[in-house]
mmCIF file of C-alpha atoms and ligand atoms in Angstrom:
data_model
loop_
_atom_site.group_PDB
_atom_site.id
_atom_site.type_symbol
_atom_site.label_atom_id
_atom_site.label_comp_id
_atom_site.label_asym_id
_atom_site.label_seq_id
_atom_site.Cartn_x
_atom_site.Cartn_y
_atom_site.Cartn_z
ATOM 1 C CA UNK A 2 7.150 -13.851 14.217
ATOM 2 C CA UNK A 3 10.230 -16.117 13.606
ATOM 3 C CA UNK A 4 12.676 -13.423 14.507
ATOM 4 C CA UNK A 5 10.868 -12.573 17.984
ATOM 5 C CA UNK A 6 11.317 -16.055 19.175
ATOM 6 C CA UNK A 7 15.351 -15.582 18.663
ATOM 7 C CA UNK A 8 16.057 -13.442 21.803
ATOM 8 C CA UNK A 9 18.943 -13.528 23.950
ATOM 9 C CA UNK A 10 17.152 -14.965 26.666
ATOM 10 C CA UNK A 11 15.523 -17.944 24.397
ATOM 11 C CA UNK A 12 19.180 -18.559 23.205
ATOM 12 C CA UNK A 13 20.755 -18.806 26.766
ATOM 13 C CA UNK A 14 18.121 -21.196 27.796
ATOM 14 C CA UNK A 15 18.545 -23.464 24.675
ATOM 15 C CA UNK A 16 22.369 -23.231 25.221
ATOM 16 C CA UNK A 17 21.809 -24.484 28.636
ATOM 17 C CA UNK A 18 19.503 -27.268 27.646
ATOM 18 C CA UNK A 19 22.177 -28.292 25.118
ATOM 19 C CA UNK A 20 24.783 -28.758 27.902
ATOM 20 C CA UNK A 21 26.748 -25.580 28.158
ATOM 21 C CA UNK A 22 27.245 -24.290 31.828
ATOM 22 C CA UNK A 23 27.265 -20.797 31.008
ATOM 23 C CA UNK A 24 26.041 -18.297 28.137
ATOM 24 C CA UNK A 25 26.751 -14.764 27.594
ATOM 25 C CA UNK A 26 26.210 -12.308 24.736
ATOM 26 C CA UNK A 27 28.952 -9.678 23.837
ATOM 27 C CA UNK A 28 28.314 -7.085 21.492
ATOM 28 C CA UNK A 29 31.000 -7.470 18.327
ATOM 29 C CA UNK A 30 32.658 -4.024 19.652
ATOM 30 C CA UNK A 31 35.861 -2.296 20.186
ATOM 31 C CA UNK A 32 37.392 -3.577 23.727
ATOM 32 C CA UNK A 33 40.588 -2.442 25.066
ATOM 33 C CA UNK A 34 41.711 -5.766 26.038
ATOM 34 C CA UNK A 35 41.467 -6.628 22.073
ATOM 35 C CA UNK A 36 44.455 -4.393 21.463
ATOM 36 C CA UNK A 37 46.914 -5.914 23.957
ATOM 37 C CA UNK A 38 47.429 -9.291 21.141
ATOM 38 C CA UNK A 39 49.599 -6.983 18.769
ATOM 39 C CA UNK A 40 51.900 -5.946 22.192
ATOM 40 C CA UNK A 41 51.877 -9.808 23.063
ATOM 41 C CA UNK A 42 52.958 -11.039 19.721
ATOM 42 C CA UNK A 43 55.764 -7.897 19.539
ATOM 43 C CA UNK A 44 56.952 -8.983 22.893
ATOM 44 C CA UNK A 45 57.482 -12.246 21.564
ATOM 45 C CA UNK A 46 55.206 -13.876 23.821
ATOM 46 C CA UNK A 47 53.873 -16.537 21.454
ATOM 47 C CA UNK A 48 56.974 -18.150 21.211
ATOM 48 C CA UNK A 49 57.115 -20.348 18.510
ATOM 49 C CA UNK A 50 53.255 -20.368 17.645
ATOM 50 C CA UNK A 51 53.563 -18.830 14.165
ATOM 51 C CA UNK A 52 49.805 -19.276 13.845
ATOM 52 C CA UNK A 53 49.333 -16.830 16.535
ATOM 53 C CA UNK A 54 51.401 -14.342 14.403
ATOM 54 C CA UNK A 55 49.630 -15.327 10.954
ATOM 55 C CA UNK A 56 46.062 -14.593 12.037
ATOM 56 C CA UNK A 57 46.787 -11.602 14.075
ATOM 57 C CA UNK A 58 44.788 -9.416 12.021
ATOM 58 C CA UNK A 59 41.535 -11.494 11.831
ATOM 59 C CA UNK A 60 42.421 -11.956 15.760
ATOM 60 C CA UNK A 61 42.215 -8.320 16.497
ATOM 61 C CA UNK A 62 38.362 -7.936 16.284
ATOM 62 C CA UNK A 63 35.667 -10.603 15.072
ATOM 63 C CA UNK A 64 33.837 -8.510 12.776
ATOM 64 C CA UNK A 65 37.355 -9.572 10.373
ATOM 65 C CA UNK A 66 36.211 -13.170 11.055
ATOM 66 C CA UNK A 67 32.216 -12.473 10.274
ATOM 67 C CA UNK A 68 31.603 -9.305 8.164
ATOM 68 C CA UNK A 69 29.102 -7.333 10.057
ATOM 69 C CA UNK A 70 29.008 -9.016 12.873
ATOM 70 C CA UNK A 71 26.955 -7.807 15.800
ATOM 71 C CA UNK A 72 26.963 -10.090 18.785
ATOM 72 C CA UNK A 73 29.145 -12.859 20.237
ATOM 73 C CA UNK A 74 27.254 -15.579 21.848
ATOM 74 C CA UNK A 75 29.702 -17.029 24.052
ATOM 75 C CA UNK A 76 29.422 -20.331 26.309
ATOM 76 C CA UNK A 77 31.451 -21.900 29.304
ATOM 77 C CA UNK A 78 31.453 -25.641 29.961
ATOM 78 C CA UNK A 79 32.948 -26.855 33.418
ATOM 79 C CA UNK A 80 35.237 -29.499 32.962
ATOM 80 C CA UNK A 81 36.351 -30.335 36.368
ATOM 81 C CA UNK A 82 36.175 -33.886 37.919
ATOM 82 C CA UNK A 83 36.572 -35.532 40.904
ATOM 83 C CA UNK A 84 40.377 -35.819 40.933
ATOM 84 C CA UNK A 85 43.079 -34.391 43.326
ATOM 85 C CA UNK A 86 45.179 -31.125 42.001
ATOM 86 C CA UNK A 87 48.176 -31.963 40.733
ATOM 87 C CA UNK A 88 49.666 -30.624 43.436
ATOM 88 C CA UNK A 89 48.473 -33.349 45.793
ATOM 89 C CA UNK A 90 49.539 -35.902 43.978
ATOM 90 C CA UNK A 91 52.671 -38.054 44.940
ATOM 91 C CA UNK A 92 55.930 -37.444 42.690
ATOM 92 C CA UNK A 93 55.764 -40.830 40.876
ATOM 93 C CA UNK A 94 52.119 -39.977 39.357
ATOM 94 C CA UNK A 95 52.069 -38.359 35.995
ATOM 95 C CA UNK A 96 50.345 -34.571 35.924
ATOM 96 C CA UNK A 97 48.143 -34.576 33.016
ATOM 97 C CA UNK A 98 46.155 -31.609 32.692
ATOM 98 C CA UNK A 99 42.422 -32.027 33.603
ATOM 99 C CA UNK A 100 41.058 -30.111 30.527
ATOM 100 C CA UNK A 101 43.343 -33.162 28.570
ATOM 101 C CA UNK A 102 42.296 -36.351 29.736
ATOM 102 C CA UNK A 103 39.008 -36.722 28.581
ATOM 103 C CA UNK A 104 37.348 -36.623 24.986
ATOM 104 C CA UNK A 105 38.671 -33.759 22.753
ATOM 105 C CA UNK A 106 36.451 -31.044 23.596
ATOM 106 C CA UNK A 107 37.109 -29.193 20.091
ATOM 107 C CA UNK A 108 34.686 -31.984 18.682
ATOM 108 C CA UNK A 109 32.198 -32.463 21.746
ATOM 109 C CA UNK A 110 31.362 -28.650 21.997
ATOM 110 C CA UNK A 111 31.620 -28.087 18.239
ATOM 111 C CA UNK A 112 28.699 -30.859 18.068
ATOM 112 C CA UNK A 113 26.804 -28.562 20.591
ATOM 113 C CA UNK A 114 27.218 -25.288 19.308
ATOM 114 C CA UNK A 115 26.201 -26.705 15.753
ATOM 115 C CA UNK A 116 22.931 -27.957 17.514
ATOM 116 C CA UNK A 117 22.491 -24.287 18.814
ATOM 117 C CA UNK A 118 22.859 -23.124 15.812
ATOM 118 C CA UNK A 119 21.000 -25.189 13.971
ATOM 119 C CA UNK A 120 18.199 -24.608 16.407
ATOM 120 C CA UNK A 121 18.506 -20.667 15.993
ATOM 121 C CA UNK A 122 18.111 -20.774 12.057
ATOM 122 C CA UNK A 123 14.973 -22.717 12.650
ATOM 123 C CA UNK A 124 13.973 -19.763 14.519
ATOM 124 C CA UNK A 125 14.662 -17.094 12.293
ATOM 125 C CA UNK A 126 13.427 -17.364 8.727
ATOM 126 C CA UNK A 127 14.601 -14.071 8.030
ATOM 127 C CA UNK A 128 18.071 -15.266 7.955
ATOM 128 C CA UNK A 129 21.529 -14.425 9.672
ATOM 129 C CA UNK A 130 25.158 -15.048 8.821
ATOM 130 C CA UNK A 131 26.948 -16.881 11.980
ATOM 131 C CA UNK A 132 30.163 -19.043 12.741
ATOM 132 C CA UNK A 133 30.894 -21.221 15.621
ATOM 133 C CA UNK A 134 34.257 -21.653 17.083
ATOM 134 C CA UNK A 135 35.787 -23.911 19.918
ATOM 135 C CA UNK A 136 39.563 -22.660 20.737
ATOM 136 C CA UNK A 137 40.808 -22.645 17.384
ATOM 137 C CA UNK A 138 39.078 -19.813 15.630
ATOM 138 C CA UNK A 139 40.835 -16.593 15.189
ATOM 139 C CA UNK A 140 38.984 -14.995 18.051
ATOM 140 C CA UNK A 141 40.221 -13.790 21.590
ATOM 141 C CA UNK A 142 37.799 -15.357 23.567
ATOM 142 C CA UNK A 143 38.511 -14.708 26.915
ATOM 143 C CA UNK A 144 38.184 -11.049 26.108
ATOM 144 C CA UNK A 145 34.235 -11.739 24.628
ATOM 145 C CA UNK A 146 33.616 -14.191 27.524
ATOM 146 C CA UNK A 147 34.225 -11.406 30.007
ATOM 147 C CA UNK A 148 32.056 -8.797 28.190
ATOM 148 C CA UNK A 149 29.550 -11.682 27.719
ATOM 149 C CA UNK A 150 29.625 -11.169 31.769
ATOM 150 C CA UNK A 151 30.938 -14.849 32.334
ATOM 151 C CA UNK A 152 33.568 -13.472 34.218
ATOM 152 C CA UNK A 153 36.791 -11.527 33.994
ATOM 153 C CA UNK A 154 40.223 -12.054 32.716
ATOM 154 C CA UNK A 155 42.349 -13.347 35.863
ATOM 155 C CA UNK A 156 45.970 -12.294 36.687
ATOM 156 C CA UNK A 157 46.543 -16.289 35.544
ATOM 157 C CA UNK A 158 45.122 -14.658 32.749
ATOM 158 C CA UNK A 159 42.170 -17.045 32.590
ATOM 159 C CA UNK A 160 38.521 -16.438 32.534
ATOM 160 C CA UNK A 161 37.440 -16.746 36.091
ATOM 161 C CA UNK A 162 33.651 -17.176 36.831
ATOM 162 C CA UNK A 163 32.923 -15.874 40.510
ATOM 163 C CA UNK A 164 30.617 -18.809 41.158
ATOM 164 C CA UNK A 165 32.050 -21.902 39.364
ATOM 165 C CA UNK A 166 35.936 -20.909 38.952
ATOM 166 C CA UNK A 167 38.164 -21.008 35.995
ATOM 167 C CA UNK A 168 37.768 -24.845 34.640
ATOM 168 C CA UNK A 169 35.954 -23.629 32.035
ATOM 169 C CA UNK A 170 36.043 -24.384 28.137
ATOM 170 C CA UNK A 171 35.098 -21.400 25.859
ATOM 171 C CA UNK A 172 33.080 -21.694 22.389
ATOM 172 C CA UNK A 173 31.338 -19.180 20.600
ATOM 173 C CA UNK A 174 29.059 -18.157 17.626
ATOM 174 C CA UNK A 175 29.750 -14.946 16.326
ATOM 175 C CA UNK A 176 26.822 -13.363 14.278
ATOM 176 C CA UNK A 177 25.356 -10.546 12.456
ATOM 177 C CA UNK A 178 22.029 -10.867 14.485
ATOM 178 C CA UNK A 179 21.532 -7.674 16.903
ATOM 179 C CA UNK A 180 20.977 -9.455 20.341
ATOM 180 C CA UNK A 181 20.683 -7.654 24.128
ATOM 181 C CA UNK A 182 24.199 -7.913 25.132
ATOM 182 C CA UNK A 183 25.029 -9.001 29.076
ATOM 183 C CA UNK A 184 26.820 -6.649 31.393
ATOM 184 C CA UNK A 185 30.691 -7.387 31.616
ATOM 185 C CA UNK A 186 32.090 -9.318 34.105
ATOM 186 C CA UNK A 187 34.137 -7.220 36.967
ATOM 187 C CA UNK A 188 37.463 -7.907 38.031
ATOM 188 C CA UNK A 189 37.527 -9.556 41.438
ATOM 189 C CA UNK A 190 41.319 -10.853 41.831
ATOM 190 C CA UNK A 191 41.910 -7.873 43.929
ATOM 191 C CA UNK A 192 45.246 -8.100 45.633
ATOM 192 C CA UNK A 193 45.482 -11.742 45.201
ATOM 193 C CA UNK A 194 48.746 -13.020 43.529
ATOM 194 C CA UNK A 195 48.825 -16.425 44.327
ATOM 195 C CA UNK A 196 49.063 -17.607 40.789
ATOM 196 C CA UNK A 197 52.161 -15.282 39.812
ATOM 197 C CA UNK A 198 53.856 -16.657 43.136
ATOM 198 C CA UNK A 199 52.934 -20.502 42.147
ATOM 199 C CA UNK A 200 53.866 -20.258 38.502
ATOM 200 C CA UNK A 201 57.156 -22.841 38.766
ATOM 201 C CA UNK A 202 58.898 -20.442 35.533
ATOM 202 C CA UNK A 203 57.992 -17.221 36.590
ATOM 203 C CA UNK A 204 55.746 -17.219 33.056
ATOM 204 C CA UNK A 205 53.507 -14.988 34.537
ATOM 205 C CA UNK A 206 55.807 -11.722 33.860
ATOM 206 C CA UNK A 207 52.946 -9.268 35.126
ATOM 207 C CA UNK A 208 49.426 -9.753 36.183
ATOM 208 C CA UNK A 209 47.541 -11.104 33.283
ATOM 209 C CA UNK A 210 50.772 -11.407 31.028
ATOM 210 C CA UNK A 211 51.786 -14.924 29.859
ATOM 211 C CA UNK A 212 55.107 -15.405 28.237
ATOM 212 C CA UNK A 213 54.251 -18.717 26.583
ATOM 213 C CA UNK A 214 58.552 -19.307 26.174
ATOM 214 C CA UNK A 215 58.258 -20.045 30.012
ATOM 215 C CA UNK A 216 54.791 -21.667 30.543
ATOM 216 C CA UNK A 217 54.929 -25.202 30.978
ATOM 217 C CA UNK A 218 51.472 -25.593 28.972
ATOM 218 C CA UNK A 219 53.310 -24.245 25.705
ATOM 219 C CA UNK A 220 56.535 -26.318 26.441
ATOM 220 C CA UNK A 221 54.516 -29.516 26.904
ATOM 221 C CA UNK A 222 51.964 -29.285 24.170
ATOM 222 C CA UNK A 223 52.979 -26.677 21.553
ATOM 223 C CA UNK A 224 57.065 -26.563 21.490
ATOM 224 C CA UNK A 225 58.450 -28.860 19.134
ATOM 225 C CA UNK A 226 61.823 -30.309 19.358
ATOM 226 C CA UNK A 227 64.008 -30.420 23.086
ATOM 227 C CA UNK A 228 62.575 -28.448 25.804
ATOM 228 C CA UNK A 229 65.443 -25.794 26.651
ATOM 229 C CA UNK A 230 67.478 -27.522 29.847
ATOM 230 C CA UNK A 231 66.638 -24.456 31.944
ATOM 231 C CA UNK A 232 63.040 -25.510 32.360
ATOM 232 C CA UNK A 233 63.298 -29.157 33.081
ATOM 233 C CA UNK A 234 63.481 -29.286 36.883
ATOM 234 C CA UNK A 235 60.866 -26.947 36.720
ATOM 235 C CA UNK A 236 58.919 -29.424 34.835
ATOM 236 C CA UNK A 237 58.330 -31.446 37.748
ATOM 237 C CA UNK A 238 55.788 -34.662 36.523
ATOM 238 C CA UNK A 239 53.989 -32.269 34.029
ATOM 239 C CA UNK A 240 53.533 -34.670 31.323
ATOM 240 C CA UNK A 241 50.899 -32.542 29.173
ATOM 241 C CA UNK A 242 49.831 -29.205 30.208
ATOM 242 C CA UNK A 243 49.691 -27.271 33.089
ATOM 243 C CA UNK A 244 47.303 -26.391 35.828
ATOM 244 C CA UNK A 245 49.391 -24.912 39.024
ATOM 245 C CA UNK A 246 48.113 -21.348 38.220
ATOM 246 C CA UNK A 247 44.247 -22.285 38.086
ATOM 247 C CA UNK A 248 44.756 -24.800 41.155
ATOM 248 C CA UNK A 249 46.014 -21.880 43.519
ATOM 249 C CA UNK A 250 43.417 -19.796 42.222
ATOM 250 C CA UNK A 251 40.808 -19.155 45.546
ATOM 251 C CA UNK A 252 37.727 -19.402 43.198
ATOM 252 C CA UNK A 253 39.048 -23.123 42.458
ATOM 253 C CA UNK A 254 38.852 -23.837 46.095
ATOM 254 C CA UNK A 255 36.662 -26.046 45.808
ATOM 255 C CA UNK A 256 35.664 -25.695 42.251
ATOM 256 C CA UNK A 257 32.293 -27.618 41.344
ATOM 257 C CA UNK A 258 32.554 -30.682 39.704
ATOM 258 C CA UNK A 259 31.212 -32.131 36.233
ATOM 259 C CA UNK A 260 29.390 -35.847 35.777
ATOM 260 C CA UNK A 261 29.297 -34.989 32.322
ATOM 261 C CA UNK A 262 30.446 -37.983 30.384
ATOM 262 C CA UNK A 263 33.057 -36.369 28.117
ATOM 263 C CA UNK A 264 35.110 -34.891 30.161
ATOM 264 C CA UNK A 265 35.730 -37.899 32.697
ATOM 265 C CA UNK A 266 39.154 -39.206 32.682
ATOM 266 C CA UNK A 267 40.073 -42.193 30.561
ATOM 267 C CA UNK A 268 41.363 -45.153 32.227
ATOM 268 C CA UNK A 269 44.859 -45.118 31.312
ATOM 269 C CA UNK A 270 45.015 -41.618 31.725
ATOM 270 C CA UNK A 271 43.397 -41.325 35.010
ATOM 271 C CA UNK A 272 46.227 -40.480 37.632
ATOM 272 C CA UNK A 273 48.975 -43.004 35.739
ATOM 273 C CA UNK A 274 52.116 -43.529 37.238
ATOM 274 C CA UNK A 275 54.792 -41.838 35.069
ATOM 275 C CA UNK A 276 56.806 -45.388 34.928
ATOM 276 C CA UNK A 277 54.063 -46.823 33.691
ATOM 277 C CA UNK A 278 53.011 -44.493 30.894
ATOM 278 C CA UNK A 279 56.490 -44.379 29.868
ATOM 279 C CA UNK A 280 56.761 -48.255 29.514
ATOM 280 C CA UNK A 281 54.356 -48.382 26.805
ATOM 281 C CA UNK A 282 55.061 -48.579 23.178
ATOM 282 C CA UNK A 283 54.598 -45.707 20.566
ATOM 283 C CA UNK A 284 51.605 -47.430 19.294
ATOM 284 C CA UNK A 285 50.325 -48.154 22.959
ATOM 285 C CA UNK A 286 50.522 -44.366 23.665
ATOM 286 C CA UNK A 287 48.873 -43.424 20.420
ATOM 287 C CA UNK A 288 45.828 -45.404 21.137
ATOM 288 C CA UNK A 289 45.769 -44.363 24.783
ATOM 289 C CA UNK A 290 45.540 -40.393 23.484
ATOM 290 C CA UNK A 291 43.535 -40.885 20.379
ATOM 291 C CA UNK A 292 39.890 -38.739 20.802
ATOM 292 C CA UNK A 293 41.577 -36.525 23.513
ATOM 293 C CA UNK A 294 43.110 -33.329 23.363
ATOM 294 C CA UNK A 295 46.464 -34.748 23.905
ATOM 295 C CA UNK A 296 47.135 -35.893 20.347
ATOM 296 C CA UNK A 297 48.421 -31.797 19.852
ATOM 297 C CA UNK A 298 51.720 -33.248 21.503
ATOM 298 C CA UNK A 299 52.035 -35.949 19.247
ATOM 299 C CA UNK A 300 53.689 -39.317 20.434
ATOM 300 C CA UNK A 301 57.445 -37.393 20.215
ATOM 301 C CA UNK A 302 56.173 -34.475 22.529
ATOM 302 C CA UNK A 303 54.913 -37.175 25.158
ATOM 303 C CA UNK A 304 57.823 -39.137 25.054
ATOM 304 C CA UNK A 305 59.892 -36.027 25.554
ATOM 305 C CA UNK A 306 58.009 -34.994 28.316
ATOM 306 C CA UNK A 307 58.133 -38.430 30.066
ATOM 307 C CA UNK A 308 61.922 -38.769 29.833
ATOM 308 C CA UNK A 309 62.034 -35.569 31.773
ATOM 309 C CA UNK A 310 59.693 -36.019 34.202
ATOM 310 C CA UNK A 311 61.037 -39.628 34.976
ATOM 311 C CA UNK A 312 64.430 -37.694 35.521
ATOM 312 C CA UNK A 313 62.876 -35.361 37.594
ATOM 313 C CA UNK A 314 60.999 -37.997 39.830
ATOM 314 C CA UNK A 315 64.360 -40.040 40.550
ATOM 315 C CA UNK A 316 66.085 -36.622 41.785
HETATM 316 C C1 LIG B 24 47.300 -19.410 22.448
HETATM 317 C C2 LIG B 24 46.589 -20.050 23.377
HETATM 318 C C3 LIG B 24 47.384 -20.638 24.904
HETATM 319 C C4 LIG B 24 49.158 -20.708 24.716
HETATM 320 C C5 LIG B 24 49.196 -19.097 25.292
HETATM 321 C C6 LIG B 24 48.683 -18.647 26.494
HETATM 322 C C7 LIG B 24 48.034 -17.203 26.720
HETATM 323 N N1 LIG B 24 47.705 -16.804 27.956
HETATM 324 O O1 LIG B 24 47.419 -16.610 25.536
HETATM 325 C C8 LIG B 24 49.265 -21.638 25.680
HETATM 326 C C9 LIG B 24 49.870 -22.788 24.867
HETATM 327 C C10 LIG B 24 50.400 -21.233 26.774
HETATM 328 C C11 LIG B 24 48.024 -21.468 26.351
HETATM 329 C C12 LIG B 24 47.769 -22.573 27.462
HETATM 330 C C13 LIG B 24 46.744 -22.745 28.457
HETATM 331 N N2 LIG B 24 45.413 -22.411 27.910
HETATM 332 CO CO1 LIG B 24 45.010 -21.686 25.680
HETATM 333 N N3 LIG B 24 44.625 -21.038 24.513
HETATM 334 C C14 LIG B 24 45.524 -19.929 23.739
HETATM 335 C C15 LIG B 24 44.526 -19.332 22.718
HETATM 336 C C16 LIG B 24 44.262 -20.442 21.465
HETATM 337 C C17 LIG B 24 44.318 -18.026 22.276
HETATM 338 C C18 LIG B 24 44.952 -17.069 23.513
HETATM 339 C C19 LIG B 24 45.255 -15.641 22.873
HETATM 340 O O2 LIG B 24 44.444 -15.022 22.562
HETATM 341 N N4 LIG B 24 46.327 -15.564 23.552
HETATM 342 C C20 LIG B 24 46.875 -13.871 23.144
HETATM 343 C C21 LIG B 24 46.889 -13.414 24.769
HETATM 344 C C22 LIG B 24 47.292 -11.643 24.090
HETATM 345 O O3 LIG B 24 46.095 -13.500 25.212
HETATM 346 P P1 LIG B 24 45.947 -13.840 26.685
HETATM 347 O O4 LIG B 24 47.004 -14.398 27.520
HETATM 348 O O5 LIG B 24 44.457 -14.163 27.302
HETATM 349 O O6 LIG B 24 45.852 -12.212 27.335
HETATM 350 C C23 LIG B 24 44.875 -11.297 27.468
HETATM 351 C C24 LIG B 24 45.828 -10.481 28.583
HETATM 352 O O7 LIG B 24 47.053 -11.019 28.820
HETATM 353 C C25 LIG B 24 45.034 -9.164 28.573
HETATM 354 N N5 LIG B 24 46.245 -8.200 29.327
HETATM 355 C C26 LIG B 24 46.092 -7.656 30.305
HETATM 356 N N6 LIG B 24 46.752 -6.438 30.486
HETATM 357 C C27 LIG B 24 47.527 -6.906 29.829
HETATM 358 C C28 LIG B 24 48.954 -5.929 29.770
HETATM 359 C C29 LIG B 24 49.937 -6.170 28.550
HETATM 360 C C30 LIG B 24 51.017 -5.199 28.567
HETATM 361 C C31 LIG B 24 49.667 -7.058 27.883
HETATM 362 C C32 LIG B 24 50.537 -7.526 26.656
HETATM 363 C C33 LIG B 24 48.460 -8.045 27.893
HETATM 364 C C34 LIG B 24 47.470 -7.820 28.727
HETATM 365 O O8 LIG B 24 45.155 -9.027 27.302
HETATM 366 C C35 LIG B 24 44.878 -10.157 26.776
HETATM 367 C C36 LIG B 24 43.448 -10.130 26.012
HETATM 368 O O9 LIG B 24 43.408 -11.363 25.224
HETATM 369 C C37 LIG B 24 42.657 -19.959 23.247
HETATM 370 C C38 LIG B 24 41.559 -19.900 22.563
HETATM 371 C C39 LIG B 24 41.380 -18.655 21.795
HETATM 372 N N7 LIG B 24 40.770 -18.448 20.526
HETATM 373 O O10 LIG B 24 41.149 -17.700 22.488
HETATM 374 C C40 LIG B 24 42.917 -20.890 24.520
HETATM 375 C C41 LIG B 24 42.797 -20.853 25.510
HETATM 376 C C42 LIG B 24 42.755 -19.342 26.295
HETATM 377 N N8 LIG B 24 43.102 -21.720 26.730
HETATM 378 C C43 LIG B 24 42.588 -22.323 27.414
HETATM 379 C C44 LIG B 24 43.414 -23.233 28.277
HETATM 380 C C45 LIG B 24 42.312 -24.243 29.188
HETATM 381 C C46 LIG B 24 44.789 -23.270 28.482
HETATM 382 C C47 LIG B 24 45.576 -24.154 29.873
HETATM 383 C C48 LIG B 24 44.878 -23.884 31.059
HETATM 384 C C49 LIG B 24 45.701 -25.329 29.260
HETATM 385 C C50 LIG B 24 46.513 -26.254 30.441
HETATM 386 N N9 LIG B 24 45.998 -26.706 31.730
HETATM 387 O O11 LIG B 24 47.871 -26.496 30.000
HETATM 388 C C51 LIG B 24 46.444 -23.447 29.757
HETATM 389 C C52 LIG B 24 46.488 -22.066 30.539
HETATM 390 C C53 LIG B 24 47.747 -20.954 30.518
HETATM 391 C C54 LIG B 24 47.484 -19.636 31.175
HETATM 392 N N10 LIG B 24 47.754 -19.586 32.344
HETATM 393 O O12 LIG B 24 46.685 -18.756 30.266
HETATM 394 C C55 LIG B 24 41.329 -21.848 27.501
HETATM 395 C C56 LIG B 24 41.056 -21.073 28.538
HETATM 396 C C57 LIG B 24 39.495 -21.056 29.434
HETATM 397 C C58 LIG B 24 39.548 -20.167 30.635
HETATM 398 N N11 LIG B 24 38.915 -20.243 31.403
HETATM 399 O O13 LIG B 24 40.264 -18.999 30.574
HETATM 400 C C59 LIG B 24 41.253 -21.299 25.791
HETATM 401 C C60 LIG B 24 40.189 -19.989 26.017
HETATM 402 C C61 LIG B 24 40.751 -22.375 24.964
HETATM 403 C C62 LIG B 24 39.108 -22.661 25.214
HETATM 404 N N12 LIG B 24 38.167 -22.461 24.027
HETATM 405 O O14 LIG B 24 38.948 -23.024 26.226
HETATM 406 N N13 LIG B 24 46.738 -21.342 25.414
HETATM 407 S S1 LIG B 25 50.179 -22.771 33.193
HETATM 408 FE FE1 LIG B 25 51.950 -23.515 34.750
HETATM 409 S S2 LIG B 25 53.535 -22.823 33.748
HETATM 410 FE FE2 LIG B 25 52.036 -21.881 32.642
HETATM 411 S S3 LIG B 25 51.840 -19.944 33.684
HETATM 412 FE FE3 LIG B 25 50.336 -21.339 34.558
HETATM 413 S S4 LIG B 25 51.583 -21.968 36.362
HETATM 414 FE FE4 LIG B 25 53.038 -20.942 35.032
#
């Protein structure tokens, strides 16, 4: 009786009640897109992100992560808030990616996945294996999201949902449960190339193929040490991450906004002036970003980005 209650539709309804905007189910299967990872790594597109190489084998297939996995329950959560896009801001305003100015999604969404998983275990007396991940697991999340019917991998190459766009966090549960899968999301970029043209560094080297070494998101967040001078001018006023290739996407014109508290910008990160942010001490910066995804760049990284952005603003 318990197992019968744990249907795909019951899981999806529960996910929505917990706060996930979308939820779908993909089979743990061989998908053609999963194979691109090895070529992407071989071309050097992971730049200095050695952890992508180290986890490549596990990242190739969720069945390497959970033995006997049969299904991936994929969720998407809208984080877009009621603030102008970076391209609409005056030059002296610091560009902070909209995913990063609120609470850290890793913590918020992992807690929500844990609630979902605990509920699932309560429904299934027979037991099953499962692992829940938000971003940091060895999983090609966008591929499973596409096959769970949440959207398609765009040319930018974000997961785009035809109704609510791409300002979405992905998070998933890999499980041995055999659940009814959804139909895969169909590609709907068509002939549009706005993202390829808008990228200030030409990081989108082919439709759907991103070279991290050129991407301002990588350079401002993941890269340690100096940012090569070749990218300083293109960096503009980007202080943390980059939203440009999503801002130009027709599916984000306009994108719906969420009023969910965790994703609202914190006071000091709500469109701050570059000069005000740069004037803060290291301790003040540390306090300001505590509990947000921005801790990833560390104070040294933020300071480095701010210095380049200030020079750009004075040009
Ligand atoms: C590494 C990483 C990065 C790196 C590399 C980005 C990248 N494109 O891979 C950096 C630091 C640059 C980055 C930046 C950002 N990231 Co990031 N990132 C990841 C992470 C951890 C792994 C992604 C991955 O597997 N990359 C490997 C390559 C192979 O995958 P891919 O680019 O997605 O490639 C697909 C296509 O290229 C396709 N493909 C199609 N045709 C072809 C042809 C060839 C020849 C090749 C080689 C490939 C290819 O194959 C791939 C299938 O996996 C995921 C979380 C996760 N565990 O999945 C988050 C994730 C993708 N990031 C996310 C976000 C929000 C961002 C940023 C928007 C943050 C910001 N505002 O600055 C930017 C967006 C940059 C962009 N346009 O993609 C979200 C995306 C949500 C969504 N709607 O898609 C994720 C899913 C995290 C999450 N849980 O929400 N990220
Ligand atoms: S995030 Fe910015 S730099 Fe990176 S590919 Fe998109 S537009 Fe280019």
